[in-house]
Amino acid sequence: LKGGIVHAPAVLGAFVQAISKPTALPQEIVVDVAPSVLQVIDPLFRQGSASVVTVALNVVKALAGYGTETLASAGDHILTNIIAIISKSPESPPASALQAFAAVCPTVSEENMRSVTAKLLKLLSATTVYDGQSAEALGELFETVGRSFPGLMDSWKDGIIENWSQTHARYYKQRKDSSNEAIQVPFPTAMLTNAAKSINSLYTGFYEAQGQQWTSEFLESLVFTSPRSTEDIALVCLGLRALGYAASQGWLAQSDQLAVQLDAHIQSKHDDVRDEAAAALGKYVGSYPATFAALFASATASDSEGASASGRLQAVNVAVDQI
């Protein structure tokens, strides 16, 4: 590697294997060779071959595993290369790019991260492949940002909310403008899942950096309101989806006040809010099975009718699945 190589991808692949567990090398050896390795992989980021780019990204991840010294002052430059890679396929960026982003975060300057925040969030808000390895990688990315850049927390949180609100506004306008009732404008559920999981991961990293327990205080602030405008509806839907996800992970503390508010949203005149509230309440009850009887009773009560009855029955089904 130090002497220059012709078949870079093959040698670099072997290098990654050599320094990864269980054949990890002493840190001083990796730190010593890191500058030469980073010089070799720099042009590989700009090659068209996905396999070659993946090798370069895997090198970054492997080096980062030996501490920030291995990436030294190259973090900002590597981040620029990673953003270029994500830009080519923002809807489904390779998991290796998201993982490399998370790995390089601790070596990136706050000033540089601040300057690219808006562009990054715009790109990542378009990511709809939020399952499997990509889901885990995207969550890890936001968690690392929250942990590494607590001073940028508000910028990232506001950016996630703004991008989701814009997506929801476009959907709402399309649905309103559609004159053909037979044409259903699909709710952007994948984008909402993206935003909800991203904001949960961001707060997870942030609280960890502060030495605090995870709390749903911010998410609850989004749902303890009666939505009137399109923007209000977008925020409530985001809060409900994020709370539902948190409940499914067992993060939510038991709260009668929250349960009552979720049930109130089930009675909303806005169908999107009703659907999200039913899912969130069902997941909340599913995480506290002792509350199931009360939900079932309200869903089957004689005075429960129309959208309220339907929403509560939907919540019952979600709770049963979770339990």
C-alpha positions as CSV (number, residue, x, y, z in Angstrom):
1,L,0.0,0.0,0.0
2,K,2.8,2.4,0.9
3,G,4.6,1.7,-2.4
4,G,1.7,2.3,-4.7
5,I,-0.5,-0.5,-6.2
6,V,-2.0,-1.3,-9.5
7,H,-4.9,-3.5,-8.5
8,A,-6.2,-1.2,-5.7
9,P,-9.6,-2.8,-5.1
10,A,-8.3,-6.3,-4.7
11,V,-5.5,-5.2,-2.3
12,L,-7.8,-2.9,-0.4
13,G,-10.4,-5.6,0.0
14,A,-7.6,-7.8,1.5
15,F,-6.6,-4.9,3.7
16,V,-10.1,-4.5,5.1
17,Q,-10.2,-8.2,5.9
18,A,-6.8,-8.1,7.5
19,I,-7.7,-5.2,9.9
20,S,-11.2,-6.4,10.7
21,K,-12.0,-8.7,13.6
22,P,-11.0,-11.3,14.4
23,T,-7.6,-10.6,12.7
24,A,-7.4,-7.0,14.0
25,L,-3.9,-5.5,14.0
26,P,-2.3,-3.3,16.7
27,Q,-3.6,0.3,16.4
28,E,-0.2,1.8,15.8
29,I,0.3,-0.2,12.6
30,V,-3.1,0.9,11.2
31,V,-2.5,4.5,12.1
32,D,0.9,4.4,10.4
33,V,-0.4,3.0,7.1
34,A,-3.7,5.0,7.1
35,P,-2.4,8.1,5.2
36,S,-1.2,6.0,2.4
37,V,-4.4,4.0,2.3
38,L,-6.5,7.2,2.2
39,Q,-4.4,8.5,-0.7
40,V,-5.0,5.3,-2.6
41,I,-8.8,5.3,-2.1
42,D,-9.4,9.0,-2.9
43,P,-9.7,8.5,-6.7
44,L,-11.8,5.4,-6.2
45,F,-14.7,7.4,-4.8
46,R,-15.2,9.0,-8.2
47,Q,-15.1,5.8,-10.3
48,G,-18.3,4.6,-11.9
49,S,-18.1,1.0,-10.6
50,A,-20.3,0.4,-7.6
51,S,-18.1,-2.4,-6.4
52,V,-15.0,-0.2,-6.5
53,V,-16.8,2.6,-4.6
54,T,-18.0,0.0,-2.0
55,V,-14.4,-1.1,-1.4
56,A,-13.4,2.5,-0.7
57,L,-16.3,3.0,1.7
58,N,-15.5,-0.3,3.5
59,V,-11.9,1.0,3.9
60,V,-13.2,4.1,5.6
61,K,-15.4,2.1,8.0
62,A,-12.5,-0.3,8.8
63,L,-10.1,2.5,9.5
64,A,-12.6,4.4,11.7
65,G,-12.8,1.3,13.9
66,Y,-9.3,2.1,15.1
67,G,-10.1,5.5,16.3
68,T,-10.3,9.1,14.9
69,E,-6.5,9.2,14.5
70,T,-6.7,6.9,11.5
71,L,-8.7,9.4,9.5
72,A,-6.8,12.4,10.9
73,S,-7.7,15.6,9.0
74,A,-9.3,13.7,6.1
75,G,-12.8,13.6,7.5
76,D,-14.1,16.7,5.7
77,H,-12.8,15.5,2.4
78,I,-14.1,12.0,2.8
79,L,-17.5,13.5,3.8
80,T,-17.6,15.4,0.5
81,N,-17.0,12.2,-1.4
82,I,-19.7,10.3,0.5
83,I,-22.2,13.1,-0.2
84,A,-21.5,12.8,-3.9
85,I,-22.1,9.1,-3.8
86,I,-25.5,9.6,-1.9
87,S,-26.4,12.3,-4.4
88,K,-26.4,9.7,-7.2
89,S,-29.2,7.6,-5.7
90,P,-30.8,9.5,-2.8
91,E,-33.9,7.3,-2.9
92,S,-31.9,4.2,-2.1
93,P,-28.3,5.1,-1.2
94,P,-26.0,2.1,-0.6
95,A,-25.9,1.0,3.0
96,S,-22.1,1.2,2.8
97,A,-22.3,4.9,2.1
98,L,-24.6,5.6,5.1
99,Q,-22.4,3.4,7.3
100,A,-19.2,5.2,6.1
101,F,-20.9,8.6,6.8
102,A,-21.6,7.5,10.4
103,A,-18.1,6.2,10.8
104,V,-16.5,9.5,9.6
105,C,-18.8,11.8,11.5
106,P,-16.6,12.1,14.6
107,T,-13.7,13.4,12.5
108,V,-15.7,16.0,10.6
109,S,-15.5,19.6,11.8
110,E,-18.8,21.1,13.1
111,E,-18.4,24.1,10.7
112,N,-18.3,21.8,7.7
113,M,-21.2,19.7,9.0
114,R,-23.2,22.8,9.5
115,S,-22.5,23.9,5.9
116,V,-23.7,20.7,4.4
117,T,-26.7,20.0,6.8
118,A,-29.4,21.4,4.5
119,K,-28.1,19.5,1.4
120,L,-27.7,16.3,3.3
121,L,-31.1,16.4,4.9
122,K,-32.7,17.1,1.5
123,L,-31.0,14.1,0.1
124,L,-31.7,11.8,3.0
125,S,-35.4,12.9,3.2
126,A,-35.8,11.2,-0.2
127,T,-34.6,7.9,1.0
128,T,-37.5,5.4,0.9
129,V,-35.7,2.1,1.3
130,Y,-35.9,2.1,5.1
131,D,-35.7,-1.6,5.8
132,G,-33.0,-4.2,6.4
133,Q,-29.4,-3.1,6.2
134,S,-30.2,0.4,4.8
135,A,-32.7,1.1,7.7
136,E,-30.1,0.2,10.3
137,A,-27.5,2.2,8.5
138,L,-29.7,5.3,8.2
139,G,-30.7,5.1,11.8
140,E,-27.0,4.7,12.8
141,L,-26.2,7.8,10.8
142,F,-28.7,10.1,12.5
143,E,-27.9,8.6,15.9
144,T,-24.2,9.4,15.3
145,V,-25.0,13.0,14.2
146,G,-27.0,13.5,17.4
147,R,-24.2,12.1,19.5
148,S,-21.3,13.9,17.7
149,F,-22.9,17.3,17.0
150,P,-25.2,18.3,19.9
151,G,-24.8,21.9,18.8
152,L,-26.4,21.1,15.5
153,M,-29.4,19.3,17.0
154,D,-31.9,22.0,16.3
155,S,-30.7,22.4,12.7
156,W,-31.1,18.7,12.0
157,K,-34.4,18.3,13.8
158,D,-35.8,21.4,12.0
159,G,-34.5,20.1,8.7
160,I,-36.2,16.7,9.1
161,I,-39.5,18.4,10.0
162,E,-39.3,20.9,7.2
163,N,-38.6,18.3,4.5
164,W,-41.4,16.1,5.8
165,S,-43.8,19.1,5.9
166,Q,-42.9,19.9,2.3
167,T,-43.5,16.3,1.2
168,H,-46.9,16.3,3.0
169,A,-47.9,19.7,1.5
170,R,-47.3,18.3,-2.0
171,Y,-49.3,15.2,-1.3
172,Y,-52.1,17.3,0.2
173,K,-52.2,19.6,-2.8
174,Q,-52.2,16.7,-5.2
175,R,-55.1,15.1,-3.4
176,K,-57.0,18.4,-3.2
177,D,-56.4,19.1,-6.9
178,S,-57.4,15.6,-8.1
179,S,-60.8,15.9,-9.7
180,N,-61.1,12.2,-10.4
181,E,-62.3,10.4,-7.3
182,A,-61.2,7.1,-8.9
183,I,-57.6,8.2,-8.8
184,Q,-56.2,7.8,-5.3
185,V,-53.2,9.9,-4.4
186,P,-51.1,7.7,-2.1
187,F,-50.1,8.9,1.3
188,P,-46.3,9.3,1.5
189,T,-46.0,6.7,4.2
190,A,-42.4,5.7,3.3
191,M,-41.3,9.3,3.7
192,L,-43.1,9.6,7.0
193,T,-41.4,6.4,8.3
194,N,-38.1,7.9,7.2
195,A,-38.7,11.2,9.0
196,A,-40.1,9.5,12.2
197,K,-37.3,7.0,12.5
198,S,-34.7,9.6,11.7
199,I,-35.9,12.0,14.3
200,N,-36.0,9.2,16.9
201,S,-32.5,8.2,16.1
202,L,-31.3,11.8,16.2
203,Y,-32.7,12.2,19.7
204,T,-31.3,8.9,20.8
205,G,-27.8,10.0,20.0
206,F,-28.3,13.4,21.4
207,Y,-29.6,12.1,24.8
208,E,-26.7,9.6,24.9
209,A,-24.2,12.4,24.4
210,Q,-25.9,14.4,27.3
211,G,-25.9,11.4,29.6
212,Q,-29.7,11.5,29.7
213,Q,-32.4,8.9,29.4
214,W,-34.4,8.9,26.2
215,T,-37.6,10.8,26.6
216,S,-40.7,11.3,24.4
217,E,-41.1,14.9,25.5
218,F,-40.4,16.5,22.1
219,L,-42.6,14.0,20.2
220,E,-45.5,14.5,22.6
221,S,-45.2,18.2,22.0
222,L,-46.1,17.5,18.4
223,V,-49.3,15.6,19.2
224,F,-50.7,17.6,22.1
225,T,-52.5,19.9,19.8
226,S,-55.6,20.1,17.6
227,P,-54.4,20.3,14.0
228,R,-56.1,23.0,12.0
229,S,-53.7,23.8,9.1
230,T,-52.0,21.5,6.6
231,E,-48.7,22.1,8.4
232,D,-50.3,21.2,11.8
233,I,-51.6,17.9,10.3
234,A,-48.1,17.1,9.0
235,L,-46.5,17.7,12.4
236,V,-49.1,15.6,14.2
237,C,-48.7,12.7,11.8
238,L,-44.9,12.9,12.3
239,G,-45.3,12.9,16.1
240,L,-47.8,10.0,16.0
241,R,-45.7,7.9,13.7
242,A,-42.6,8.5,15.8
243,L,-44.4,7.7,19.0
244,G,-45.7,4.5,17.5
245,Y,-42.2,3.5,16.5
246,A,-40.9,4.4,20.0
247,A,-43.7,2.3,21.6
248,S,-42.9,-0.7,19.4
249,Q,-39.3,-0.4,20.7
250,G,-40.5,-0.3,24.3
251,W,-39.2,3.3,24.8
252,L,-42.4,5.0,25.9
253,A,-43.2,5.4,29.6
254,Q,-46.7,4.5,30.6
255,S,-48.9,7.7,30.5
256,D,-52.7,7.9,30.8
257,Q,-52.5,11.4,29.5
258,L,-50.8,10.3,26.3
259,A,-53.2,7.5,25.8
260,V,-56.1,9.9,26.1
261,Q,-54.5,12.3,23.6
262,L,-53.9,9.5,21.1
263,D,-57.6,8.4,21.5
264,A,-58.6,12.1,20.9
265,H,-56.8,12.1,17.6
266,I,-58.6,8.9,16.6
267,Q,-61.7,11.1,16.6
268,S,-60.1,13.7,14.3
269,K,-61.9,14.8,11.2
270,H,-58.7,14.3,9.2
271,D,-58.4,10.7,8.0
272,D,-54.5,10.7,7.9
273,V,-54.4,11.8,11.6
274,R,-57.0,9.1,12.5
275,D,-55.0,6.4,10.8
276,E,-51.7,7.4,12.5
277,A,-53.4,7.8,15.9
278,A,-54.9,4.4,15.7
279,A,-51.5,2.8,14.8
280,A,-49.8,4.8,17.6
281,L,-52.4,3.9,20.2
282,G,-52.3,0.3,19.2
283,K,-48.5,0.1,19.6
284,Y,-48.7,2.0,22.9
285,V,-51.3,-0.5,24.3
286,G,-49.3,-3.3,22.8
287,S,-46.3,-2.3,24.9
288,Y,-48.5,-2.2,28.0
289,P,-50.8,-5.2,27.7
290,A,-52.6,-4.4,31.0
291,T,-54.2,-1.4,29.2
292,F,-55.6,-3.6,26.5
293,A,-58.9,-4.4,28.2
294,A,-59.8,-0.6,28.4
295,L,-59.0,-0.2,24.7
296,F,-61.1,-3.2,23.8
297,A,-64.0,-2.0,25.9
298,S,-64.0,1.5,24.4
299,A,-63.8,0.0,20.8
300,T,-66.8,-2.2,21.4
301,A,-68.9,0.2,23.5
302,S,-72.4,1.0,22.3
303,D,-71.7,4.7,22.1
304,S,-68.6,4.2,19.9
305,E,-69.6,4.7,16.4
306,G,-68.4,5.9,13.0
307,A,-64.7,6.9,12.5
308,S,-64.1,6.6,16.3
309,A,-65.2,3.0,16.5
310,S,-63.3,2.1,13.3
311,G,-60.1,3.8,14.6
312,R,-60.3,2.1,18.0
313,L,-60.9,-1.3,16.3
314,Q,-57.9,-0.6,14.2
315,A,-55.9,0.2,17.3
316,V,-57.1,-3.1,18.9
317,N,-55.8,-5.1,15.9
318,V,-52.4,-3.3,16.0
319,A,-52.2,-4.0,19.8
320,V,-53.0,-7.7,19.3
321,D,-50.3,-8.0,16.7
322,Q,-47.8,-6.4,19.0
323,I,-48.8,-8.3,22.1
